[in-house]
Amino acid sequence: MADDAGHVPVLLDEVLTLLRPGAGGVVIDCTAGRGGHAAALLERIGPGGVLLAMDRDADNAAYTRRRLAPIAERVGATAHVEHATFAEAEAVRDRLGLGRANAVLADLGFASNQMDAADRGLSFQADGPLDMRLDVTGATGGGPTAGELVNELDEKSLADLIYEYGEERLSRRIARNIVAARREGPISTTQELARLVRRAYGPRAGGRVDPATRTFMALRIAVNDELVALERLLDQVERLLEPGGRVGVISFHSLEDRRVKQAWVEAAQQGRLLRLTRKPVTANETECRANPRARSAKLRVAELAASTHETPPRP
């Protein structure tokens, strides 16, 4: 079931078990969303604990701030909620004067309210403008909208973007369809774009996964510079954690998961991190039935080594 914010935090029990937040600890939730994980973490760290929660969506950050305030008061903890991207985690922590964290979490998915809002353009289930920005205020940076990319990139650049970020094998055919269609006028809505993508598949357009899914993912990643932000977060992890502190990243597609795994394999080989999950933790069938969006979630957890001289486990 959804929590009272209308969103289901994925792998919640696994996050709490593996990150093991405790009373008086410092926890950073880099992607607070509607506050599902943050609320549960806050319950675990009171009294005396400190939670820093961040989100790039200003509305979700404001909602989470209101949601966490009474919990923090009840359990005797402190909750800071900031409108910021997780690429800024270290800078935000330092600005607030917080110490190193016992636990850091980054859920790279989207809150249900973002996916379900047609005016955000993140989904083609309902027609909406081709926007896809997670921060519509522009305060945390970000590039052009999806509509600007679709209507302004040349055919090769558009095909390369769809192939690289969407791992879409028909990227060139899709780009060709888009460029041909925009000669008649700008492509302005999500369903218009989805139809053009499906046309590239022809009779093969049926199936469990809509053919437009990978193209929409590619555009969203490009609009929000998501992979660059993830690389910046991974670079900060060891400076965010205290020795023995743990970090968990929940990813939803292979481009994200691959980067997390590669970064932590390298750090483990050098004795800086201990990989606690050699294979990613996934949702059980009960959770997947209750929340279909959990099916693609993968959780990896690592621990900051107490000493860089200790022998790392075999990756």
C-alpha positions as MATLAB code, in Angstrom:
seq = 'MADDAGHVPVLLDEVLTLLRPGAGGVVIDCTAGRGGHAAALLERIGPGGVLLAMDRDADNAAYTRRRLAPIAERVGATAHVEHATFAEAEAVRDRLGLGRANAVLADLGFASNQMDAADRGLSFQADGPLDMRLDVTGATGGGPTAGELVNELDEKSLADLIYEYGEERLSRRIARNIVAARREGPISTTQELARLVRRAYGPRAGGRVDPATRTFMALRIAVNDELVALERLLDQVERLLEPGGRVGVISFHSLEDRRVKQAWVEAAQQGRLLRLTRKPVTANETECRANPRARSAKLRVAELAASTHETPPRP';
ca = [
       0.000    0.000    0.000;
       1.033    3.585   -0.549;
       2.097    5.550    2.480;
       0.174    8.651    3.560;
       2.094   10.696    0.977;
       0.622    8.649   -1.884;
       3.977    7.024   -2.625;
       5.429    3.616   -1.832;
       9.082    3.658   -0.664;
      10.731    0.640   -2.295;
      12.785   -1.967   -0.411;
      12.110   -0.150    2.861;
      12.742   -3.107    5.185;
      15.938   -3.988    3.336;
      17.180   -0.383    3.530;
      16.599   -0.221    7.290;
      18.229   -3.606    7.892;
      21.317   -3.010    5.764;
      21.944    0.658    6.612;
      21.199   -0.045   10.321;
      20.465    3.544   11.420;
      20.594    3.893   15.203;
      19.696    6.398   17.901;
      21.870    9.505   17.827;
      23.147    8.840   14.324;
      23.581   11.159   11.359;
      21.757   10.053    8.219;
      21.664   11.608    4.753;
      18.759   10.845    2.422;
      19.966   12.230   -0.881;
      16.669   11.746   -2.720;
      13.860   12.309   -0.254;
      10.941   12.322   -2.688;
       7.750   12.307   -0.594;
       9.696   11.316    2.516;
       8.889    7.608    2.769;
      12.411    6.389    3.449;
      13.270    9.590    5.337;
      10.377    9.190    7.780;
      11.372    5.610    8.595;
      15.031    6.559    9.001;
      14.104    9.459   11.273;
      12.128    7.131   13.537;
      15.269    5.002   13.980;
      17.734    7.778   14.854;
      15.862    9.570   17.615;
      16.591   10.723   20.200;
      19.556   12.912   19.367;
      19.878   11.930   15.715;
      20.190   14.240   12.742;
      18.645   13.631    9.321;
      19.553   15.594    6.222;
      17.057   15.017    3.417;
      17.400   16.548   -0.043;
      15.278   16.586   -3.155;
      15.584   18.319   -6.497;
      11.809   18.761   -6.737;
      10.908   21.901   -4.765;
       7.328   20.760   -4.145;
       8.428   17.377   -2.815;
      11.083   18.986   -0.620;
       8.431   21.292    0.869;
       6.050   18.364    1.415;
       8.747   16.272    3.083;
       9.719   19.174    5.336;
       6.142   19.375    6.608;
       5.887   15.596    6.934;
       9.095   15.143    8.931;
       8.680   18.045   11.368;
       6.214   16.328   13.751;
       8.153   13.049   13.582;
      11.396   14.800   14.501;
       9.709   16.531   17.432;
       8.157   13.295   18.681;
      11.351   11.203   18.563;
      13.709   13.977   19.696;
      15.715   14.209   16.461;
      16.583   17.027   14.070;
      15.463   17.023   10.440;
      16.924   19.301    7.781;
      15.145   19.206    4.405;
      16.851   21.014    1.541;
      15.838   21.776   -2.031;
      18.997   20.452   -3.661;
      20.298   17.781   -6.014;
      22.263   14.858   -4.587;
      25.285   16.013   -6.559;
      25.471   18.794   -3.935;
      25.299   16.462   -0.911;
      28.725   17.270    0.474;
      28.325   21.020   -0.005;
      24.902   21.027    1.665;
      26.171   18.982    4.608;
      29.137   21.315    5.088;
      26.941   24.410    4.839;
      24.754   23.055    7.631;
      27.796   22.175    9.742;
      26.916   18.508   10.071;
      29.409   15.749   10.768;
      30.089   12.614    8.780;
      27.129   10.304    8.383;
      26.488    6.828    9.743;
      24.243    6.112    6.748;
      23.653    7.580    3.309;
      20.779    6.610    1.012;
      20.075    7.516   -2.603;
      16.877    6.212   -4.219;
      17.334    7.086   -7.881;
      13.710    6.510   -8.817;
      10.860    8.982   -8.928;
       8.031    9.703   -6.570;
       4.673    8.458   -7.804;
       3.276   11.983   -7.837;
       5.959   12.980  -10.362;
       5.253   10.065  -12.681;
       1.488   10.485  -12.441;
       1.429   14.254  -13.069;
       0.745   14.741  -16.778;
       2.118   18.290  -16.752;
       5.593   16.999  -15.810;
       5.846   14.982  -19.037;
       7.700   12.098  -17.367;
       5.191    9.497  -18.534;
       3.192    8.858  -21.683;
       0.290    7.254  -19.804;
      -1.507   10.598  -19.978;
      -0.911   13.344  -22.502;
       1.194   16.266  -21.334;
       3.899   18.699  -22.417;
       7.378   17.415  -23.229;
       9.078   18.848  -20.162;
      10.653   16.099  -17.969;
      12.525   18.514  -15.675;
      12.671   17.331  -12.085;
      13.278   20.893  -10.922;
      10.945   23.175  -12.836;
      12.292   26.180  -10.896;
      15.780   25.816  -12.388;
      17.308   26.510   -8.967;
      19.354   23.312   -8.977;
      20.460   23.625  -12.588;
      19.419   21.375  -15.430;
      19.451   21.442  -19.160;
      16.857   22.017  -21.873;
      13.406   20.449  -21.720;
      12.633   17.210  -23.523;
      10.661   19.215  -26.077;
      13.678   21.361  -26.865;
      15.873   18.284  -27.336;
      13.324   16.525  -29.547;
      12.722   19.567  -31.733;
      16.211   21.060  -31.934;
      18.803   18.253  -32.000;
      19.962   17.086  -35.409;
      19.055   13.544  -36.388;
      22.436   11.969  -35.545;
      22.705   13.651  -32.155;
      19.155   12.643  -31.278;
      19.786    9.031  -32.327;
      23.018    8.919  -30.311;
      21.249   10.285  -27.219;
      18.451    7.710  -27.445;
      20.944    4.891  -27.990;
      23.386    5.902  -25.238;
      20.901    6.747  -22.477;
      18.025    4.482  -23.491;
      20.013    1.523  -24.837;
      17.500    1.601  -27.674;
      18.556   -0.507  -30.682;
      16.107    1.261  -33.032;
      17.399    4.700  -32.087;
      18.258    5.750  -35.641;
      14.851    4.767  -36.984;
      13.162    6.592  -34.104;
      15.242    9.723  -34.665;
      14.409    9.597  -38.366;
      10.687    9.462  -37.573;
      10.974   12.385  -35.163;
      12.888   14.602  -37.597;
      10.436   13.823  -40.409;
       7.445   14.601  -38.191;
       8.793   17.896  -36.893;
       9.078   19.229  -40.444;
       5.289   19.502  -40.297;
       5.411   21.289  -36.953;
       6.922   21.008  -33.448;
       6.408   17.827  -31.445;
       4.874   19.142  -28.244;
       3.181   16.354  -26.261;
       4.153   13.067  -24.664;
       1.622   10.958  -26.515;
       2.604   12.481  -29.852;
       6.206   11.469  -29.219;
       5.180    8.007  -27.976;
       3.245    7.382  -31.202;
       6.287    8.289  -33.294;
       8.459    5.873  -31.326;
       5.924    3.045  -31.598;
       5.715    3.624  -35.359;
       9.407    2.741  -35.625;
       8.576   -0.690  -34.182;
       5.695   -1.379  -36.558;
       3.818   -4.614  -35.777;
       6.357   -5.414  -33.034;
       5.076   -2.507  -30.945;
       3.040   -4.785  -28.656;
       4.366   -6.508  -25.553;
       4.669   -6.024  -21.806;
       6.992   -3.002  -22.083;
       5.842   -0.095  -24.214;
       8.399    0.619  -26.991;
       8.393    4.296  -25.992;
       9.776    3.515  -22.535;
      13.466    3.541  -23.476;
      13.231    6.758  -25.504;
      11.446    8.545  -22.669;
      14.081    7.295  -20.209;
      16.870    8.575  -22.450;
      15.346   12.038  -22.729;
      14.685   12.251  -18.980;
      18.286   11.290  -18.196;
      19.585   13.919  -20.618;
      17.258   16.675  -19.401;
      18.231   16.181  -15.752;
      21.884   15.234  -16.332;
      21.227   12.219  -14.123;
      24.312   10.122  -14.825;
      26.674   13.044  -14.233;
      24.915   13.740  -10.929;
      25.275   10.078   -9.953;
      28.995   10.121  -10.748;
      29.387   13.189   -8.527;
      27.537   11.505   -5.687;
      29.653    8.360   -5.965;
      32.766   10.531   -5.829;
      31.552   12.099   -2.550;
      30.441    8.952   -0.730;
      33.685    8.302    1.122;
      33.814   11.903    2.353;
      30.181   11.805    3.452;
      30.581    8.693    5.637;
      32.359    8.072    8.889;
      34.473    4.878    9.072;
      32.086    1.955    9.335;
      29.253    4.048    7.922;
      27.105    2.543    5.197;
      25.773    3.767    1.870;
      22.867    2.350   -0.106;
      21.901    3.186   -3.681;
      18.634    2.050   -5.232;
      18.789    2.107   -9.025;
      16.131    1.346  -11.604;
      18.020    0.711  -14.823;
      21.291   -0.819  -15.915;
      23.082    2.450  -16.690;
      22.785    3.508  -13.041;
      23.410    0.097  -11.511;
      26.480   -0.486  -13.677;
      28.072    2.765  -12.524;
      27.439    2.021   -8.862;
      28.845   -1.492   -9.156;
      31.957   -0.398  -11.060;
      32.722    2.428   -8.627;
      32.410    0.163   -5.597;
      34.341   -2.739   -7.106;
      37.250   -0.369   -7.699;
      36.983    1.087   -4.180;
      36.823   -2.417   -2.672;
      39.912   -3.524   -4.589;
      41.765   -0.572   -3.062;
      40.467   -1.368    0.430;
      38.413    1.801    0.783;
      34.930    0.281    0.754;
      33.540   -3.102    1.747;
      30.838   -4.349   -0.604;
      28.031   -5.760    1.523;
      25.862   -6.797   -1.428;
      27.794   -8.572   -4.168;
      24.532   -9.009   -6.041;
      21.913   -6.276   -5.779;
      18.988   -6.787   -3.416;
      15.647   -6.872   -5.247;
      12.040   -6.716   -4.137;
      10.261   -9.945   -3.220;
       7.111  -11.018   -5.022;
       4.852   -9.702   -2.279;
       6.260   -6.191   -2.627;
       6.183   -6.373   -6.422;
       2.495   -7.311   -6.391;
       1.716   -4.409   -4.058;
       3.944   -1.972   -5.943;
       4.729   -2.967   -9.561;
       7.289   -0.163   -9.839;
       9.455   -2.062   -7.340;
      10.162   -4.809   -9.894;
      13.084   -2.942  -11.440;
      14.579   -1.662   -8.164;
      18.099   -2.823   -7.266;
      19.737   -1.969   -3.944;
      23.502   -2.067   -3.474;
      25.083   -1.355   -0.093;
      28.701   -0.708    0.871;
      30.536    0.211    4.064;
      33.400    2.658    4.464;
      36.456    0.740    5.626;
      37.713    1.572    9.098;
      41.205    1.776    7.650;
      42.424    2.008    4.084;
      45.116   -0.495    5.033;
      42.785   -3.363    5.808;
      42.576   -6.163    3.291;
      39.494   -5.821    1.083;
      37.266   -8.786    0.296;
      37.516  -10.350   -3.141;
      35.154   -8.482   -5.494;
];
